[in-house]
Amino acid sequence: MSNARIALVDVNNFYVSCERVFDPRLEGRPVVVLSNNDGCVVARSAEAKVLGIATGAPWFQIQGQAKAWGLVARSSNYELYGDLSARVMEVVGRFGTWQEVYSIDESFIGLMGDPAQLQAAGRDIRAAVMRHVGVPVCVGVASTKTLAKFANRIAKQNAGLDGVCALESMPGDHVAGIQARVPASGLWGVGERTSSRLKLMGIESIADLKAADPALIRKKFSVVLQRTVLELNGTQCIPHVEERVDKQQIMFSRSFSQPVTTVEGMEEVMAVYAQRGAARLNEEGMRASAMTVTAGTSRFAAGEGSFPAVTVRFDRPTSDPITFVRAAVAAIRHHAVAGASYLRAGVLFSGLEPASGTEVLDIFSTEASQADVGGVLGNVRNKFGSAAIGLGIGGFAQAPQWSMKREHSSPRYTTEWKELPVVRA
DNA sequence: TCTGGGGTCCTAGGACCC
DNA sequence: TCTGGGGTCCTAGGACCC
């Protein structure tokens, strides 16, 4: 049997750890990072978890106790997290025979060796990331991705392991004991819906699922859950994606700091959102053949609410912001309900293809004369900031009433010259 | 008063074709 | 009474993830 193994390396409480790199006063204190609009908790330090704060907890419900608890809240600062993420990935990648970046704070890498060597490699990775970036990571190593995720979880939950768990270095009956105790819902790929259906079949623990008949699981559920069963038994079924192929969707979606209740107001929102989405599409170098425009009232309000979702298809793929803005404004004009209290909106581009190369010029199209409007807008924004230029009613000089709230933000320490940290010696 | 944002993959079912 | 059957492509929606 080959000694090739898979490690899952992820950063503990990633967003909180990023905040702590540049503000060591947060060390040892309960810290949470909030979603856009400071709406709810998206990351918690260990100390905040001890206080019983849940992921997704609305900030307005916690805010009152924050002072008594000594709790620090930070608005999310994705520029900072994205930059530190790239640095973590680069350091971790040095240790692997291959690397798959799975999310902003985790990657799978290939490792070779016997259990003792794997355990040692895990410790080296931890030390290197701490030294070069300053954030703590945990490492789980096993023969499949599903088991590596499981090992990572063991590493996190057992302080004695010092953040590293090579599954095969643990006694087999010990592992089996944990799998018999931990519910199947604790596994990667098994969510709430699936686990409640599994329970009806008498499958409750990870051990139960591991012992289940893969063919039956496929029949009753899907090939996805069948792969989980096989991976629990040591058969690799989930392939590595070393280099992410081009994205299939690009989205721009935000909630507002205050409701928008008029159709004209929603047209204004969509003019801005379509441009923000178009800018993203442009950054990725893609064209879209369809755009879905969505809006929604509160999910928590009584009554039906209004959740329009309109897909607009284009004759041929385009990246032209003027086309997007026109289409988005028209779509929302026809589907928004006057008087409804909208709290969020978004645009989703799909049917993507690379914008380079085979651009077909259609002389009958209005686009031919508009040249590369998206590119021009992008260049201006890069030089002068995102508020510097905009189309039509999206060209505000000042942020409109409904724009996002970020009251507890940290500086963009690593991506903005003006916000570099100052060190005094 | 106030509850995130951005993705992936799979499946079922409809449209269409021969 | 009774109205083919199989293949492909596309899309909407479900479930899950971080």
Short mmCIF file of C-alpha atoms (C1' of nucleotides) in Angstrom, two decimals:
data_model
loop_
_atom_site.label_atom_id
_atom_site.label_comp_id
_atom_site.label_asym_id
_atom_site.label_seq_id
_atom_site.Cartn_x
_atom_site.Cartn_y
_atom_site.Cartn_z
CA MET A 1 0.00 0.00 0.00
CA SER A 2 1.29 3.40 -0.93
CA ASN A 3 2.12 5.80 1.87
CA ALA A 4 0.60 8.79 0.09
CA ARG A 5 -1.77 10.59 2.43
CA ILE A 6 -3.98 13.67 2.43
CA ALA A 7 -3.68 16.48 4.95
CA LEU A 8 -6.31 19.10 5.61
CA VAL A 9 -4.73 22.26 6.97
CA ASP A 10 -6.99 25.04 8.20
CA VAL A 11 -6.64 28.18 10.26
CA ASN A 12 -8.31 28.26 13.67
CA ASN A 13 -11.07 30.89 13.83
CA PHE A 14 -9.57 32.40 10.70
CA TYR A 15 -11.09 35.90 10.69
CA VAL A 16 -10.47 36.37 14.41
CA SER A 17 -6.89 35.14 14.01
CA CYS A 18 -6.34 37.67 11.22
CA GLU A 19 -7.55 40.50 13.43
CA ARG A 20 -5.21 39.35 16.19
CA VAL A 21 -2.14 39.39 13.95
CA PHE A 22 -2.30 43.16 13.83
CA ASP A 23 -3.85 43.81 17.22
CA PRO A 24 -2.25 41.59 19.85
CA ARG A 25 -4.44 43.19 22.53
CA LEU A 26 -7.14 40.83 21.26
CA GLU A 27 -5.11 37.81 22.36
CA GLY A 28 -6.84 35.91 25.16
CA ARG A 29 -9.98 38.03 24.92
CA PRO A 30 -13.37 37.00 23.54
CA VAL A 31 -13.55 38.34 19.98
CA VAL A 32 -16.20 38.03 17.26
CA VAL A 33 -16.15 39.11 13.63
CA LEU A 34 -19.44 40.34 12.17
CA SER A 35 -20.98 39.88 8.73
CA ASN A 36 -21.67 42.75 6.39
CA ASN A 37 -23.90 45.42 7.92
CA ASP A 38 -22.62 44.14 11.27
CA GLY A 39 -25.61 41.81 11.06
CA CYS A 40 -24.51 38.59 12.68
CA VAL A 41 -21.51 36.69 14.02
CA VAL A 42 -19.46 34.88 11.39
CA ALA A 43 -16.35 34.03 13.40
CA ARG A 44 -15.65 33.56 17.11
CA SER A 45 -12.53 33.19 19.18
CA ALA A 46 -12.32 30.23 21.55
CA GLU A 47 -13.13 32.60 24.42
CA ALA A 48 -16.27 33.80 22.62
CA LYS A 49 -17.36 30.20 22.03
CA VAL A 50 -17.05 29.56 25.77
CA LEU A 51 -19.48 32.45 26.36
CA GLY A 52 -22.03 30.47 24.36
CA ILE A 53 -22.11 32.81 21.35
CA ALA A 54 -23.29 30.88 18.30
CA THR A 55 -22.22 31.35 14.70
CA GLY A 56 -24.97 33.30 13.00
CA ALA A 57 -26.12 34.93 16.22
CA PRO A 58 -27.57 38.39 15.46
CA TRP A 59 -25.28 41.09 16.80
CA PHE A 60 -28.15 43.23 18.09
CA GLN A 61 -29.06 40.43 20.51
CA ILE A 62 -25.54 40.19 21.94
CA GLN A 63 -24.45 43.78 21.82
CA GLY A 64 -25.99 44.60 25.21
CA GLN A 65 -23.82 42.12 27.09
CA ALA A 66 -20.63 42.84 25.14
CA LYS A 67 -19.23 45.30 27.65
CA ALA A 68 -19.91 43.13 30.68
CA TRP A 69 -18.24 40.21 28.91
CA GLY A 70 -15.29 42.24 27.67
CA LEU A 71 -16.29 41.08 24.19
CA VAL A 72 -14.66 42.79 21.21
CA ALA A 73 -16.53 42.90 17.87
CA ARG A 74 -14.93 43.62 14.50
CA SER A 75 -16.66 44.24 11.19
CA SER A 76 -15.44 41.83 8.56
CA ASN A 77 -12.46 43.07 6.59
CA TYR A 78 -12.23 40.80 3.57
CA GLU A 79 -9.32 42.60 1.98
CA LEU A 80 -7.19 41.78 5.01
CA TYR A 81 -8.41 38.16 5.21
CA GLY A 82 -7.92 37.57 1.50
CA ASP A 83 -4.35 38.80 1.64
CA LEU A 84 -3.42 36.75 4.72
CA SER A 85 -5.13 33.74 3.16
CA ALA A 86 -2.85 33.90 0.12
CA ARG A 87 0.19 34.01 2.41
CA VAL A 88 -0.99 31.02 4.45
CA MET A 89 -1.68 29.01 1.27
CA GLU A 90 1.77 29.74 -0.10
CA VAL A 91 3.50 28.53 3.09
CA VAL A 92 1.32 25.40 3.40
CA GLY A 93 1.79 24.57 -0.29
CA ARG A 94 5.56 24.26 0.23
CA PHE A 95 4.96 21.08 2.23
CA GLY A 96 2.70 19.21 -0.19
CA THR A 97 3.26 17.03 -3.22
CA TRP A 98 0.10 18.75 -4.49
CA GLN A 99 -2.25 21.37 -3.06
CA GLU A 100 -5.92 22.09 -3.44
CA VAL A 101 -7.09 25.38 -1.96
CA TYR A 102 -10.53 24.49 -0.74
CA SER A 103 -11.69 27.70 0.93
CA ILE A 104 -10.34 30.97 2.22
CA ASP A 105 -8.78 29.24 5.22
CA GLU A 106 -8.29 25.57 4.28
CA SER A 107 -6.34 23.55 1.83
CA PHE A 108 -5.75 19.88 1.15
CA ILE A 109 -2.17 18.85 0.44
CA GLY A 110 -0.50 15.58 -0.44
CA LEU A 111 1.94 14.16 2.14
CA MET A 112 4.05 11.00 2.17
CA GLY A 113 5.35 8.99 5.07
CA ASP A 114 4.63 6.68 7.97
CA PRO A 115 2.38 7.88 10.81
CA ALA A 116 5.27 9.31 12.81
CA GLN A 117 6.60 11.23 9.80
CA LEU A 118 3.12 12.58 9.04
CA GLN A 119 2.72 13.73 12.62
CA ALA A 120 6.09 15.49 12.38
CA ALA A 121 5.16 17.12 9.06
CA GLY A 122 1.99 18.45 10.66
CA ARG A 123 4.00 20.04 13.45
CA ASP A 124 6.38 21.60 10.92
CA ILE A 125 3.48 23.10 8.96
CA ARG A 126 2.02 24.62 12.10
CA ALA A 127 5.32 26.15 13.10
CA ALA A 128 6.01 27.53 9.62
CA VAL A 129 2.63 29.23 9.28
CA MET A 130 2.95 30.71 12.74
CA ARG A 131 6.42 32.03 11.98
CA HIS A 132 5.70 33.42 8.50
CA VAL A 133 2.12 34.64 8.85
CA GLY A 134 1.33 34.59 12.57
CA VAL A 135 -1.91 32.58 12.62
CA PRO A 136 -2.52 29.18 14.27
CA VAL A 137 -3.48 26.20 12.09
CA CYS A 138 -4.64 22.64 12.74
CA VAL A 139 -3.64 19.65 10.61
CA GLY A 140 -5.54 16.40 10.05
CA VAL A 141 -3.91 13.60 8.03
CA ALA A 142 -5.57 10.45 6.69
CA SER A 143 -6.04 8.34 3.58
CA THR A 144 -9.05 10.21 2.14
CA LYS A 145 -10.37 13.76 2.19
CA THR A 146 -13.36 12.82 4.32
CA LEU A 147 -11.11 11.15 6.89
CA ALA A 148 -8.62 14.04 6.78
CA LYS A 149 -11.47 16.40 7.66
CA PHE A 150 -12.44 14.09 10.49
CA ALA A 151 -8.84 13.93 11.73
CA ASN A 152 -8.63 17.71 11.61
CA ARG A 153 -11.68 17.89 13.82
CA ILE A 154 -10.04 15.57 16.34
CA ALA A 155 -6.92 17.75 16.28
CA LYS A 156 -9.03 20.82 17.07
CA GLN A 157 -11.02 19.28 19.87
CA ASN A 158 -8.18 17.65 21.80
CA ALA A 159 -5.80 20.20 23.21
CA GLY A 160 -3.35 17.42 24.07
CA LEU A 161 -2.71 16.71 20.39
CA ASP A 162 -1.16 20.13 19.88
CA GLY A 163 -3.15 20.81 16.73
CA VAL A 164 -2.02 17.79 14.70
CA CYS A 165 -3.77 14.46 14.19
CA ALA A 166 -2.44 11.81 11.83
CA LEU A 167 -5.34 9.39 12.07
CA GLU A 168 -3.20 6.28 11.62
CA SER A 169 -0.96 7.21 14.52
CA MET A 170 -3.92 6.67 16.85
CA PRO A 171 -4.90 3.19 18.08
CA GLY A 172 -7.64 1.77 15.83
CA ASP A 173 -10.06 1.05 18.66
CA HIS A 174 -9.66 4.63 19.90
CA VAL A 175 -10.66 5.97 16.46
CA ALA A 176 -13.56 3.51 16.28
CA GLY A 177 -14.70 4.67 19.71
CA ILE A 178 -14.79 8.30 18.59
CA GLN A 179 -16.64 7.36 15.41
CA ALA A 180 -19.22 5.49 17.47
CA ARG A 181 -19.80 8.55 19.68
CA VAL A 182 -19.80 11.37 17.11
CA PRO A 183 -23.05 11.86 15.15
CA ALA A 184 -22.89 11.46 11.38
CA SER A 185 -23.90 15.11 11.06
CA GLY A 186 -20.38 15.98 12.22
CA LEU A 187 -19.00 14.74 8.91
CA TRP A 188 -18.03 16.76 5.89
CA GLY A 189 -20.89 16.52 3.40
CA VAL A 190 -23.58 15.39 5.84
CA GLY A 191 -25.91 18.25 6.61
CA GLU A 192 -29.03 18.60 8.68
CA ARG A 193 -31.47 17.27 6.08
CA THR A 194 -29.44 14.21 5.30
CA SER A 195 -28.71 13.37 8.93
CA SER A 196 -32.35 13.48 9.95
CA ARG A 197 -33.23 11.15 7.06
CA LEU A 198 -30.37 8.86 8.08
CA LYS A 199 -31.71 8.72 11.63
CA LEU A 200 -35.00 7.33 10.31
CA MET A 201 -32.97 4.43 8.95
CA GLY A 202 -31.25 3.93 12.31
CA ILE A 203 -27.98 5.50 11.15
CA GLU A 204 -26.90 7.95 13.83
CA SER A 205 -23.13 7.86 14.35
CA ILE A 206 -20.20 8.07 11.98
CA ALA A 207 -19.57 4.39 12.73
CA ASP A 208 -23.15 3.56 11.67
CA LEU A 209 -22.68 5.36 8.36
CA LYS A 210 -19.30 3.75 7.80
CA ALA A 211 -20.95 0.31 8.18
CA ALA A 212 -23.86 1.14 5.87
CA ASP A 213 -24.27 -0.51 2.46
CA PRO A 214 -22.91 1.94 -0.17
CA ALA A 215 -25.31 0.71 -2.86
CA LEU A 216 -28.31 1.21 -0.62
CA ILE A 217 -27.09 4.68 0.37
CA ARG A 218 -26.74 5.59 -3.28
CA LYS A 219 -30.25 4.39 -4.00
CA LYS A 220 -31.88 6.18 -1.07
CA PHE A 221 -29.75 9.33 -1.17
CA SER A 222 -27.25 10.16 -3.86
CA VAL A 223 -23.84 9.41 -5.23
CA VAL A 224 -22.55 12.19 -2.97
CA LEU A 225 -23.39 10.34 0.24
CA GLN A 226 -22.23 7.06 -1.25
CA ARG A 227 -18.81 8.62 -1.73
CA THR A 228 -18.80 9.65 1.92
CA VAL A 229 -19.40 6.03 2.97
CA LEU A 230 -16.62 4.77 0.70
CA GLU A 231 -14.21 7.45 1.89
CA LEU A 232 -14.91 6.56 5.53
CA ASN A 233 -13.74 3.09 4.62
CA GLY A 234 -10.52 4.35 3.08
CA THR A 235 -11.42 4.44 -0.64
CA GLN A 236 -10.58 7.77 -2.27
CA CYS A 237 -13.60 8.98 -4.26
CA ILE A 238 -13.39 12.76 -4.10
CA PRO A 239 -10.86 13.90 -6.68
CA HIS A 240 -8.29 16.66 -6.18
CA VAL A 241 -8.93 19.89 -7.98
CA GLU A 242 -5.41 21.29 -8.11
CA GLU A 243 -6.26 24.30 -10.13
CA ARG A 244 -9.77 25.63 -9.92
CA VAL A 245 -11.25 25.70 -13.38
CA ASP A 246 -13.00 28.88 -14.34
CA LYS A 247 -15.84 29.82 -12.08
CA GLN A 248 -19.31 28.88 -13.17
CA GLN A 249 -21.09 31.71 -11.43
CA ILE A 250 -20.16 35.19 -10.30
CA MET A 251 -22.38 36.91 -7.82
CA PHE A 252 -22.75 40.26 -6.18
CA SER A 253 -25.25 40.32 -3.37
CA ARG A 254 -25.68 42.55 -0.35
CA SER A 255 -28.22 43.43 2.28
CA PHE A 256 -29.02 47.09 2.94
CA SER A 257 -28.47 49.04 6.14
CA GLN A 258 -32.10 50.17 5.90
CA PRO A 259 -35.09 48.92 3.88
CA VAL A 260 -35.91 50.15 0.39
CA THR A 261 -39.68 50.39 -0.14
CA THR A 262 -40.16 51.97 -3.56
CA VAL A 263 -39.73 50.55 -7.04
CA GLU A 264 -37.64 53.60 -7.99
CA GLY A 265 -35.43 52.92 -4.99
CA MET A 266 -34.91 49.33 -6.11
CA GLU A 267 -34.04 50.52 -9.63
CA GLU A 268 -31.36 52.68 -8.08
CA VAL A 269 -30.07 49.70 -6.09
CA MET A 270 -29.98 47.47 -9.15
CA ALA A 271 -28.12 50.08 -11.20
CA VAL A 272 -25.39 49.99 -8.58
CA TYR A 273 -25.42 46.24 -8.02
CA ALA A 274 -25.33 45.40 -11.72
CA GLN A 275 -22.24 47.59 -12.02
CA ARG A 276 -20.58 46.00 -9.02
CA GLY A 277 -21.32 42.58 -10.47
CA ALA A 278 -20.06 43.64 -13.88
CA ALA A 279 -16.85 44.87 -12.28
CA ARG A 280 -16.32 41.43 -10.74
CA LEU A 281 -17.01 39.72 -14.01
CA ASN A 282 -14.47 42.02 -15.63
CA GLU A 283 -11.83 41.31 -12.97
CA GLU A 284 -12.24 37.60 -13.64
CA GLY A 285 -11.96 38.23 -17.37
CA MET A 286 -15.30 36.59 -18.09
CA ARG A 287 -18.45 37.15 -20.12
CA ALA A 288 -21.92 35.97 -19.09
CA SER A 289 -24.77 34.66 -21.17
CA ALA A 290 -27.35 35.13 -18.41
CA MET A 291 -27.92 37.34 -15.42
CA THR A 292 -30.28 36.59 -12.55
CA VAL A 293 -31.58 39.58 -10.63
CA THR A 294 -32.82 38.90 -7.11
CA ALA A 295 -34.25 40.89 -4.24
CA GLY A 296 -35.83 39.97 -0.96
CA THR A 297 -37.68 41.23 2.08
CA SER A 298 -36.80 39.99 5.57
CA ARG A 299 -36.94 36.23 6.07
CA PHE A 300 -37.93 36.90 9.67
CA ALA A 301 -40.86 39.23 9.11
CA ALA A 302 -44.43 37.97 9.41
CA GLY A 303 -46.41 37.40 6.22
CA GLU A 304 -45.44 36.31 2.75
CA GLY A 305 -42.71 38.74 1.87
CA SER A 306 -41.51 39.36 -1.67
CA PHE A 307 -38.62 37.45 -3.26
CA PRO A 308 -38.41 38.26 -6.95
CA ALA A 309 -35.84 36.35 -9.00
CA VAL A 310 -35.68 37.10 -12.71
CA THR A 311 -33.26 35.54 -15.17
CA VAL A 312 -32.36 37.57 -18.24
CA ARG A 313 -30.67 35.79 -21.12
CA PHE A 314 -28.49 37.63 -23.60
CA ASP A 315 -28.34 36.88 -27.31
CA ARG A 316 -24.65 36.21 -26.93
CA PRO A 317 -22.29 36.33 -23.95
CA THR A 318 -21.40 39.83 -22.88
CA SER A 319 -19.48 41.73 -20.25
CA ASP A 320 -20.98 45.11 -21.04
CA PRO A 321 -22.06 46.98 -17.90
CA ILE A 322 -24.52 49.14 -19.82
CA THR A 323 -26.37 46.04 -21.01
CA PHE A 324 -26.39 44.66 -17.46
CA VAL A 325 -27.61 47.88 -15.86
CA ARG A 326 -30.42 48.31 -18.38
CA ALA A 327 -31.54 44.72 -18.01
CA ALA A 328 -31.33 44.70 -14.21
CA VAL A 329 -33.24 47.96 -13.84
CA ALA A 330 -35.95 46.82 -16.25
CA ALA A 331 -36.25 43.44 -14.51
CA ILE A 332 -36.67 44.92 -11.07
CA ARG A 333 -39.08 47.56 -12.35
CA HIS A 334 -41.40 44.80 -13.52
CA HIS A 335 -41.02 42.45 -10.59
CA ALA A 336 -40.52 44.54 -7.46
CA VAL A 337 -43.67 45.09 -5.40
CA ALA A 338 -44.28 48.72 -4.51
CA GLY A 339 -44.47 49.15 -0.74
CA ALA A 340 -42.64 45.91 0.05
CA SER A 341 -39.79 46.40 2.49
CA TYR A 342 -36.75 45.10 0.62
CA LEU A 343 -33.65 44.34 2.65
CA ARG A 344 -31.37 42.71 0.15
CA ALA A 345 -30.65 42.37 -3.56
CA GLY A 346 -28.18 40.66 -5.81
CA VAL A 347 -27.09 39.87 -9.34
CA LEU A 348 -25.82 36.45 -10.38
CA PHE A 349 -24.01 35.92 -13.66
CA SER A 350 -24.03 32.45 -15.21
CA GLY A 351 -23.22 30.79 -18.51
CA LEU A 352 -19.68 32.16 -18.19
CA GLU A 353 -16.87 32.02 -20.72
CA PRO A 354 -13.49 33.73 -20.99
CA ALA A 355 -13.79 37.23 -22.43
CA SER A 356 -10.46 37.08 -24.24
CA GLY A 357 -9.93 35.82 -27.77
CA THR A 358 -12.94 35.17 -29.92
CA GLU A 359 -14.86 38.36 -29.42
CA VAL A 360 -17.40 38.58 -32.21
CA LEU A 361 -18.12 42.14 -33.23
CA ASP A 362 -21.73 42.60 -34.11
CA ILE A 363 -22.04 45.80 -36.09
CA PHE A 364 -25.77 45.95 -35.44
CA SER A 365 -25.26 45.90 -31.70
CA THR A 366 -25.10 49.04 -29.62
CA GLU A 367 -22.11 47.46 -27.90
CA ALA A 368 -19.79 47.85 -30.84
CA SER A 369 -19.70 51.60 -30.36
CA GLN A 370 -19.40 51.33 -26.62
CA ALA A 371 -16.03 49.64 -26.96
CA ASP A 372 -14.77 48.28 -23.69
CA VAL A 373 -16.79 50.25 -21.18
CA GLY A 374 -16.23 47.67 -18.45
CA GLY A 375 -12.48 47.83 -18.87
CA VAL A 376 -12.45 51.62 -18.73
CA LEU A 377 -14.59 51.67 -15.60
CA GLY A 378 -12.32 49.07 -14.00
CA ASN A 379 -9.18 51.05 -14.73
CA VAL A 380 -10.63 54.23 -13.29
CA ARG A 381 -11.76 52.40 -10.16
CA ASN A 382 -8.34 50.84 -9.69
CA LYS A 383 -6.69 54.23 -9.81
CA PHE A 384 -9.18 56.39 -7.98
CA GLY A 385 -11.29 54.01 -5.88
CA SER A 386 -14.65 52.33 -6.35
CA ALA A 387 -16.68 55.51 -5.84
CA ALA A 388 -14.79 57.43 -8.53
CA ILE A 389 -16.95 56.51 -11.50
CA GLY A 390 -20.34 55.01 -12.24
CA LEU A 391 -23.03 54.76 -14.87
CA GLY A 392 -26.34 56.61 -14.80
CA ILE A 393 -28.05 56.64 -11.44
CA GLY A 394 -25.32 54.33 -10.18
CA GLY A 395 -22.86 57.22 -10.37
CA PHE A 396 -23.32 58.56 -6.89
CA ALA A 397 -20.83 61.01 -5.44
CA GLN A 398 -21.94 60.05 -1.94
CA ALA A 399 -22.95 56.69 -0.59
CA PRO A 400 -26.73 56.31 -0.74
CA GLN A 401 -28.84 55.83 2.40
CA TRP A 402 -29.09 52.08 2.08
CA SER A 403 -25.40 51.31 1.63
CA MET A 404 -23.53 48.99 3.92
CA LYS A 405 -22.71 49.65 7.54
CA ARG A 406 -19.26 48.72 8.91
CA GLU A 407 -18.85 50.36 12.25
CA HIS A 408 -16.16 48.19 13.80
CA SER A 409 -13.75 47.78 10.94
CA SER A 410 -10.03 47.29 11.31
CA PRO A 411 -7.67 48.95 8.79
CA ARG A 412 -6.61 47.23 5.58
CA TYR A 413 -3.17 46.73 7.08
CA THR A 414 -1.62 44.84 4.21
CA THR A 415 -3.37 46.08 1.07
CA GLU A 416 -3.62 49.85 1.45
CA TRP A 417 -0.52 52.04 1.84
CA LYS A 418 -2.42 54.60 3.88
CA GLU A 419 -3.49 51.94 6.37
CA LEU A 420 -0.16 50.22 7.00
CA PRO A 421 0.41 49.43 10.65
CA VAL A 422 2.81 51.79 12.42
CA VAL A 423 5.55 50.22 14.52
CA ARG A 424 7.30 52.25 17.20
CA ALA A 425 10.55 51.11 18.71
"C1'" DT B 1 -35.13 48.63 14.59
"C1'" DC B 2 -31.64 44.94 13.81
"C1'" DT B 3 -30.67 37.96 11.44
"C1'" DG B 4 -24.21 37.38 5.67
"C1'" DG B 5 -22.29 36.41 1.19
"C1'" DG B 6 -20.41 33.46 -2.21
"C1'" DG B 7 -19.95 29.28 -4.03
"C1'" DT B 8 -20.22 23.86 -5.63
"C1'" DC B 9 -22.33 19.59 -7.30
"C1'" DC B 10 -26.26 16.58 -8.17
"C1'" DT B 11 -30.91 15.34 -9.59
"C1'" DA B 12 -35.41 15.49 -11.52
"C1'" DG B 13 -38.09 16.83 -15.00
"C1'" DG B 14 -39.31 19.34 -19.23
"C1'" DA B 15 -38.28 20.31 -24.14
"C1'" DC B 16 -36.89 18.53 -28.13
"C1'" DC B 17 -35.29 15.18 -31.52
"C1'" DC B 18 -35.44 10.96 -34.26
"C1'" DT C 1 -60.35 2.33 -22.80
"C1'" DC C 2 -55.82 2.01 -25.09
"C1'" DT C 3 -51.60 7.27 -28.12
"C1'" DG C 4 -43.48 4.70 -28.37
"C1'" DG C 5 -39.32 4.96 -26.49
"C1'" DG C 6 -34.87 6.37 -25.88
"C1'" DG C 7 -31.37 9.88 -25.92
"C1'" DT C 8 -29.58 14.60 -25.06
"C1'" DC C 9 -29.61 19.12 -23.44
"C1'" DC C 10 -31.00 22.57 -20.31
"C1'" DT C 11 -32.70 24.55 -16.08
"C1'" DA C 12 -34.58 25.02 -11.49
"C1'" DG C 13 -34.16 23.63 -7.14
"C1'" DG C 14 -32.12 20.95 -3.31
"C1'" DA C 15 -28.40 20.14 -0.28
"C1'" DC C 16 -24.19 21.25 1.30
"C1'" DC C 17 -19.91 23.94 2.35
"C1'" DC C 18 -17.15 27.84 4.52
#
